[in-house]
XYZ file of N, CA and C in Angstrom:
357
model
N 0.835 -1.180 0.000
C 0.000 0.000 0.000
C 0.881 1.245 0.000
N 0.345 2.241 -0.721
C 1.342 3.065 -0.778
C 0.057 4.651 -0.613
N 0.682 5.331 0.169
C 0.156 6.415 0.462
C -0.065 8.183 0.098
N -0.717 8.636 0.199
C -0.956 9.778 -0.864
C -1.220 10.844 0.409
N -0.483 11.816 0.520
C -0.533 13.278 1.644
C -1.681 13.667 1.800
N -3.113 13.628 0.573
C -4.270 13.983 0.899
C -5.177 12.842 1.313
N -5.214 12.084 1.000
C -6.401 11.151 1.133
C -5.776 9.854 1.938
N -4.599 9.656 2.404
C -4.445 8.647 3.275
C -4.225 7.385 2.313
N -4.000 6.311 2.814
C -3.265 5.530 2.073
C -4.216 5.120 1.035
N -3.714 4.330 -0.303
C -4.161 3.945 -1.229
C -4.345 2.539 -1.440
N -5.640 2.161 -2.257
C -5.734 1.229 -1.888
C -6.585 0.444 -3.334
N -7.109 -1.189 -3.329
C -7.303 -1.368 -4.709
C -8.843 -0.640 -4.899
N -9.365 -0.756 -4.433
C -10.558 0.671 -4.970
C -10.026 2.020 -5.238
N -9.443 2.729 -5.256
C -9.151 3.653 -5.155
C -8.202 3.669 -6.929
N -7.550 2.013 -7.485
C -7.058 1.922 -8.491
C -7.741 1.330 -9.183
N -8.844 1.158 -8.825
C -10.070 0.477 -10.028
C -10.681 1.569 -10.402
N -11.046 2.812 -9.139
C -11.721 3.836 -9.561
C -11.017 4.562 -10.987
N -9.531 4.535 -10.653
C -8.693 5.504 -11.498
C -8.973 4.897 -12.763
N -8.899 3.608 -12.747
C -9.207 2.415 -14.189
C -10.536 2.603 -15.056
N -11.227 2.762 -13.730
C -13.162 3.105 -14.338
C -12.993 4.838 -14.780
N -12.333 5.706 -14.231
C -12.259 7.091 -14.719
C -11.343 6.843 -16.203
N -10.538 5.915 -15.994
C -9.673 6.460 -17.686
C -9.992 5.557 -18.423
N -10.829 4.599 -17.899
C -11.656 3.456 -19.162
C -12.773 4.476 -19.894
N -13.732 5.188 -18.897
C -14.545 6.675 -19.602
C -14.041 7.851 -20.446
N -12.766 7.908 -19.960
C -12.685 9.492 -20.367
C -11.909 8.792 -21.678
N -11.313 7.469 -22.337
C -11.236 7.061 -23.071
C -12.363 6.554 -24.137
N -13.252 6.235 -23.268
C -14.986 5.634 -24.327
C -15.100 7.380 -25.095
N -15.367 8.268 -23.581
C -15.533 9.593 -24.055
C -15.106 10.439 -25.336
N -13.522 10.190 -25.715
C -12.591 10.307 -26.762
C -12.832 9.840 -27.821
N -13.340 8.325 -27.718
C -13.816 7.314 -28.978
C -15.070 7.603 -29.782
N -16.199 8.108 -28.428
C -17.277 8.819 -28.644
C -16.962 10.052 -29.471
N -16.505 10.894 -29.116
C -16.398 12.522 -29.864
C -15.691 12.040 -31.098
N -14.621 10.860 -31.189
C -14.469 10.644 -32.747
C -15.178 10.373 -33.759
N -16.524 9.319 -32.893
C -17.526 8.580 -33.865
C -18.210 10.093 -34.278
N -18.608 10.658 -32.965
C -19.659 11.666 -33.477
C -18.785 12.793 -34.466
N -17.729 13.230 -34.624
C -16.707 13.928 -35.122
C -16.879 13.520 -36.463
N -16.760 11.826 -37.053
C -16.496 11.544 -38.097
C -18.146 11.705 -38.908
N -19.017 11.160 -37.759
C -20.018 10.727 -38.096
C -20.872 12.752 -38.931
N -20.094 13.395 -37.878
C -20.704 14.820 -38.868
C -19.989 15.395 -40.138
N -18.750 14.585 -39.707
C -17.834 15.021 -41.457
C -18.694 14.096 -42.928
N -19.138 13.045 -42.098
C -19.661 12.215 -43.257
C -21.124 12.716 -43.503
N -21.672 13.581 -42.528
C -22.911 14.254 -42.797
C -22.506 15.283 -43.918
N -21.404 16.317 -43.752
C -21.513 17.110 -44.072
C -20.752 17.142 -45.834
N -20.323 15.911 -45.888
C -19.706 15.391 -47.309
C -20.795 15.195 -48.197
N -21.568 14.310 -47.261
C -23.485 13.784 -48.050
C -23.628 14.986 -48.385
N -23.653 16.363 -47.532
C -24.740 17.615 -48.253
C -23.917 18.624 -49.200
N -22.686 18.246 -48.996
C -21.860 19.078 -50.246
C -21.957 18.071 -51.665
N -21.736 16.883 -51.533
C -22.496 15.989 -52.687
C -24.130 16.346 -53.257
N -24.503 16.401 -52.128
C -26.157 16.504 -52.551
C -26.690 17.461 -53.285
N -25.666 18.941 -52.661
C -25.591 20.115 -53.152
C -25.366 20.372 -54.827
N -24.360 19.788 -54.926
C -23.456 19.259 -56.539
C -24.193 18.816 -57.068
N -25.011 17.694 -56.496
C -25.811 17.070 -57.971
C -26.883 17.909 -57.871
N -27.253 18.562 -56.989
C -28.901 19.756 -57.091
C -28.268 20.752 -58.019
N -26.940 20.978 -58.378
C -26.656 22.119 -58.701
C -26.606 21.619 -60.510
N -25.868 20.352 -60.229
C -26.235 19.818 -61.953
C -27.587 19.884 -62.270
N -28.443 19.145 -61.436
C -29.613 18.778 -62.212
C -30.047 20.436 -62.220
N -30.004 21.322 -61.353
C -30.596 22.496 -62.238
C -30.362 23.823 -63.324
N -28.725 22.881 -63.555
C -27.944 23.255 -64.767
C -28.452 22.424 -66.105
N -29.176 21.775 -65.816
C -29.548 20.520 -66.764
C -30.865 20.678 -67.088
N -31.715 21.353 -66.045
C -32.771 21.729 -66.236
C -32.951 23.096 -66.975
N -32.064 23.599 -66.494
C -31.768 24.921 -66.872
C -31.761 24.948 -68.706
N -30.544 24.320 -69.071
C -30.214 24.096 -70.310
C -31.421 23.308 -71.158
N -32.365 22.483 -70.703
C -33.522 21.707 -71.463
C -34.664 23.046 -71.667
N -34.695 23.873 -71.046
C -35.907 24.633 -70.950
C -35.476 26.191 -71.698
N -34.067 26.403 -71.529
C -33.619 27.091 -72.187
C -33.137 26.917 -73.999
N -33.329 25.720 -74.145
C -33.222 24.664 -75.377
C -34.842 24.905 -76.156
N -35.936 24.414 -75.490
C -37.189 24.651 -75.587
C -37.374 25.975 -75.960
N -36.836 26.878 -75.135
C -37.038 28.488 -75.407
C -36.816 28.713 -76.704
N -35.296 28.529 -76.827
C -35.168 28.993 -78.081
C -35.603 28.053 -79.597
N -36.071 26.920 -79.362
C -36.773 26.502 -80.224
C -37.910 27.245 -80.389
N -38.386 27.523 -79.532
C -40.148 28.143 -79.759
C -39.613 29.446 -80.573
N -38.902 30.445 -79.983
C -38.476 31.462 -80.688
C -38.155 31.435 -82.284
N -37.286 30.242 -82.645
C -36.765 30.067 -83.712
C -37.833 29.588 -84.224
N -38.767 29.089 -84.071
C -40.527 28.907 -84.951
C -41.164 30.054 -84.482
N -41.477 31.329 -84.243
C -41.801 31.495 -83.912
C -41.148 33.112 -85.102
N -40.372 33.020 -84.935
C -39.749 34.150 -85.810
C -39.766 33.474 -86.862
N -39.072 32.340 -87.428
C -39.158 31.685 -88.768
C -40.816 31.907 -88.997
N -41.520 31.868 -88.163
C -43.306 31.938 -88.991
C -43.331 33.773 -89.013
N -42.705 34.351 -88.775
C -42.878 35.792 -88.769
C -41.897 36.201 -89.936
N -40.952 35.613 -90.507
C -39.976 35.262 -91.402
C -41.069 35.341 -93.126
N -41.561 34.154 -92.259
C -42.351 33.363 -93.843
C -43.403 34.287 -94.019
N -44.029 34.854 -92.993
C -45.481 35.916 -93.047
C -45.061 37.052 -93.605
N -44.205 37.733 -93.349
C -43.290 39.061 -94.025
C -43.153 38.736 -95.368
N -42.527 37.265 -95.548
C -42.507 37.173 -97.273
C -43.729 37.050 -98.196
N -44.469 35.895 -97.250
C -45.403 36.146 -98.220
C -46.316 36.999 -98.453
N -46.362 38.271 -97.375
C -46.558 39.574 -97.641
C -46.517 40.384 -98.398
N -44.787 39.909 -98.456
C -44.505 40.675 -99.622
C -44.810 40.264 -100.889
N -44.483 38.887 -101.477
C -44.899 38.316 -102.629
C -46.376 38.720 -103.236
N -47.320 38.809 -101.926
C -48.904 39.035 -102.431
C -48.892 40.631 -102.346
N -48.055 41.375 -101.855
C -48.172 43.085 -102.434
C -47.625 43.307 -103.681
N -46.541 42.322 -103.908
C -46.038 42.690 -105.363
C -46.764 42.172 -106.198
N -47.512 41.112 -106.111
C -48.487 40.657 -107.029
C -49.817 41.353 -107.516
N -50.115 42.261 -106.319
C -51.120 42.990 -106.570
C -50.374 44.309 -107.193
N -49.352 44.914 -106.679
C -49.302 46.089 -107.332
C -48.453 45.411 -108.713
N -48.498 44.461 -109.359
C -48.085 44.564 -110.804
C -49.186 44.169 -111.680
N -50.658 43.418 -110.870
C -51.400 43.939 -111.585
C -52.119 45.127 -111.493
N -51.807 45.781 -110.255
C -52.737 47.120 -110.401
C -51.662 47.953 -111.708
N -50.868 47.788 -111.756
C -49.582 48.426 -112.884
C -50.435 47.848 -114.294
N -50.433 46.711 -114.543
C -51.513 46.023 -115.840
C -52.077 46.592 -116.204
N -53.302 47.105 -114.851
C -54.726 47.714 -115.412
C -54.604 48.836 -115.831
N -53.243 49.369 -115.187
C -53.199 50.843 -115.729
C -52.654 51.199 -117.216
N -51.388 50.391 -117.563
C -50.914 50.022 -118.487
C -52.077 50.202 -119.743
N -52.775 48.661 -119.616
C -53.807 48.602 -120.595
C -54.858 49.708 -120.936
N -55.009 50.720 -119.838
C -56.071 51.656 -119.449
C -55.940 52.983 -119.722
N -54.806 52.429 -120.224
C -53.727 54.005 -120.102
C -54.571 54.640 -121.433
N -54.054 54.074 -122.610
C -54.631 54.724 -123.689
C -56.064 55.271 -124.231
N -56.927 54.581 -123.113
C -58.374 54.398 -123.096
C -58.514 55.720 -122.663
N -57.717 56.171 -121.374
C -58.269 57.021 -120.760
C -57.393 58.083 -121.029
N -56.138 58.742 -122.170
C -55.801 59.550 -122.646
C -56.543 59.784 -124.067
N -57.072 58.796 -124.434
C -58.566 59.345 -125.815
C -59.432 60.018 -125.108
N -59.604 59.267 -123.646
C -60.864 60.050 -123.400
C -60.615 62.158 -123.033
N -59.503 61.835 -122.624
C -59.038 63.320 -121.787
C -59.134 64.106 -123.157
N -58.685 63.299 -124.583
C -58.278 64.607 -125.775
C -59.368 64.738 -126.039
N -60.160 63.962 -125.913
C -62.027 64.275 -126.748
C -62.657 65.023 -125.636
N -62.628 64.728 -124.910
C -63.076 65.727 -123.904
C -62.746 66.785 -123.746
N -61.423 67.353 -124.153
C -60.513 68.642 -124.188
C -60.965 69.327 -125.226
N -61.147 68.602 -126.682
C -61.369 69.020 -127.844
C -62.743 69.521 -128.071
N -63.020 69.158 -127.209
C -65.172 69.513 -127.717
C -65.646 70.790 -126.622
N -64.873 70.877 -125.840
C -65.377 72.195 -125.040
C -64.668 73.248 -125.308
């Protein structure tokens, strides 16, 4: 037995206690590692989770922005084709309104000289 200035001599309880205190404060250590690791591996899951939320709404992004400009590109191509054939059916009309005049022309410069001539 060997003795200690505060507490009087020592004894085997007193070295089981010390055994049961550093068998805990060792579980304790093992504990804060599990829980230590166990939040690094939480926090790996939500930076992963993050990444693929961030693809899929780069992916989403790009399908709908794909869609967009399809609609646009029909959408102007039919505003494309409407302008032309606009135009095709104004030029068609003003070359026959040009015809009628053409043909009309002489009809209606007889009429202006006879009409000029008699009054």
């Amino acid at each position: 037995l060997t003795t200690t200035e505060d507490r009087g001599p020592r004894t085997e309880d007193d070295d089981a206690s010390r055994d049961g205190i550093q068998k805990l404060m060792t579980a304790e250590k093992e504990a804060q590692a599990i829980v230590s690791a166990a939040r690094e591996e939480k926090t790996a899951r939500l930076r992963q989770a993050v990444e693929e939320a961030k693809g899929e709404i780069a992916a989403y992004r790009a399908m709908r922005e794909e869609t967009y400009s399809k609609m646009l590109r029909e959408q102007t191509g039919s505003k494309v084709e409407a302008e032309s054939q606009l135009k095709v059916e104004f030029d068609a009309e003003m070359a026959k309104l040009k015809s009628q005049i053409d043909s009309s022309k002489g009809k209606i410069i007889g009429d202006l000289v006879a009409s000029v001539t008699r009054a």
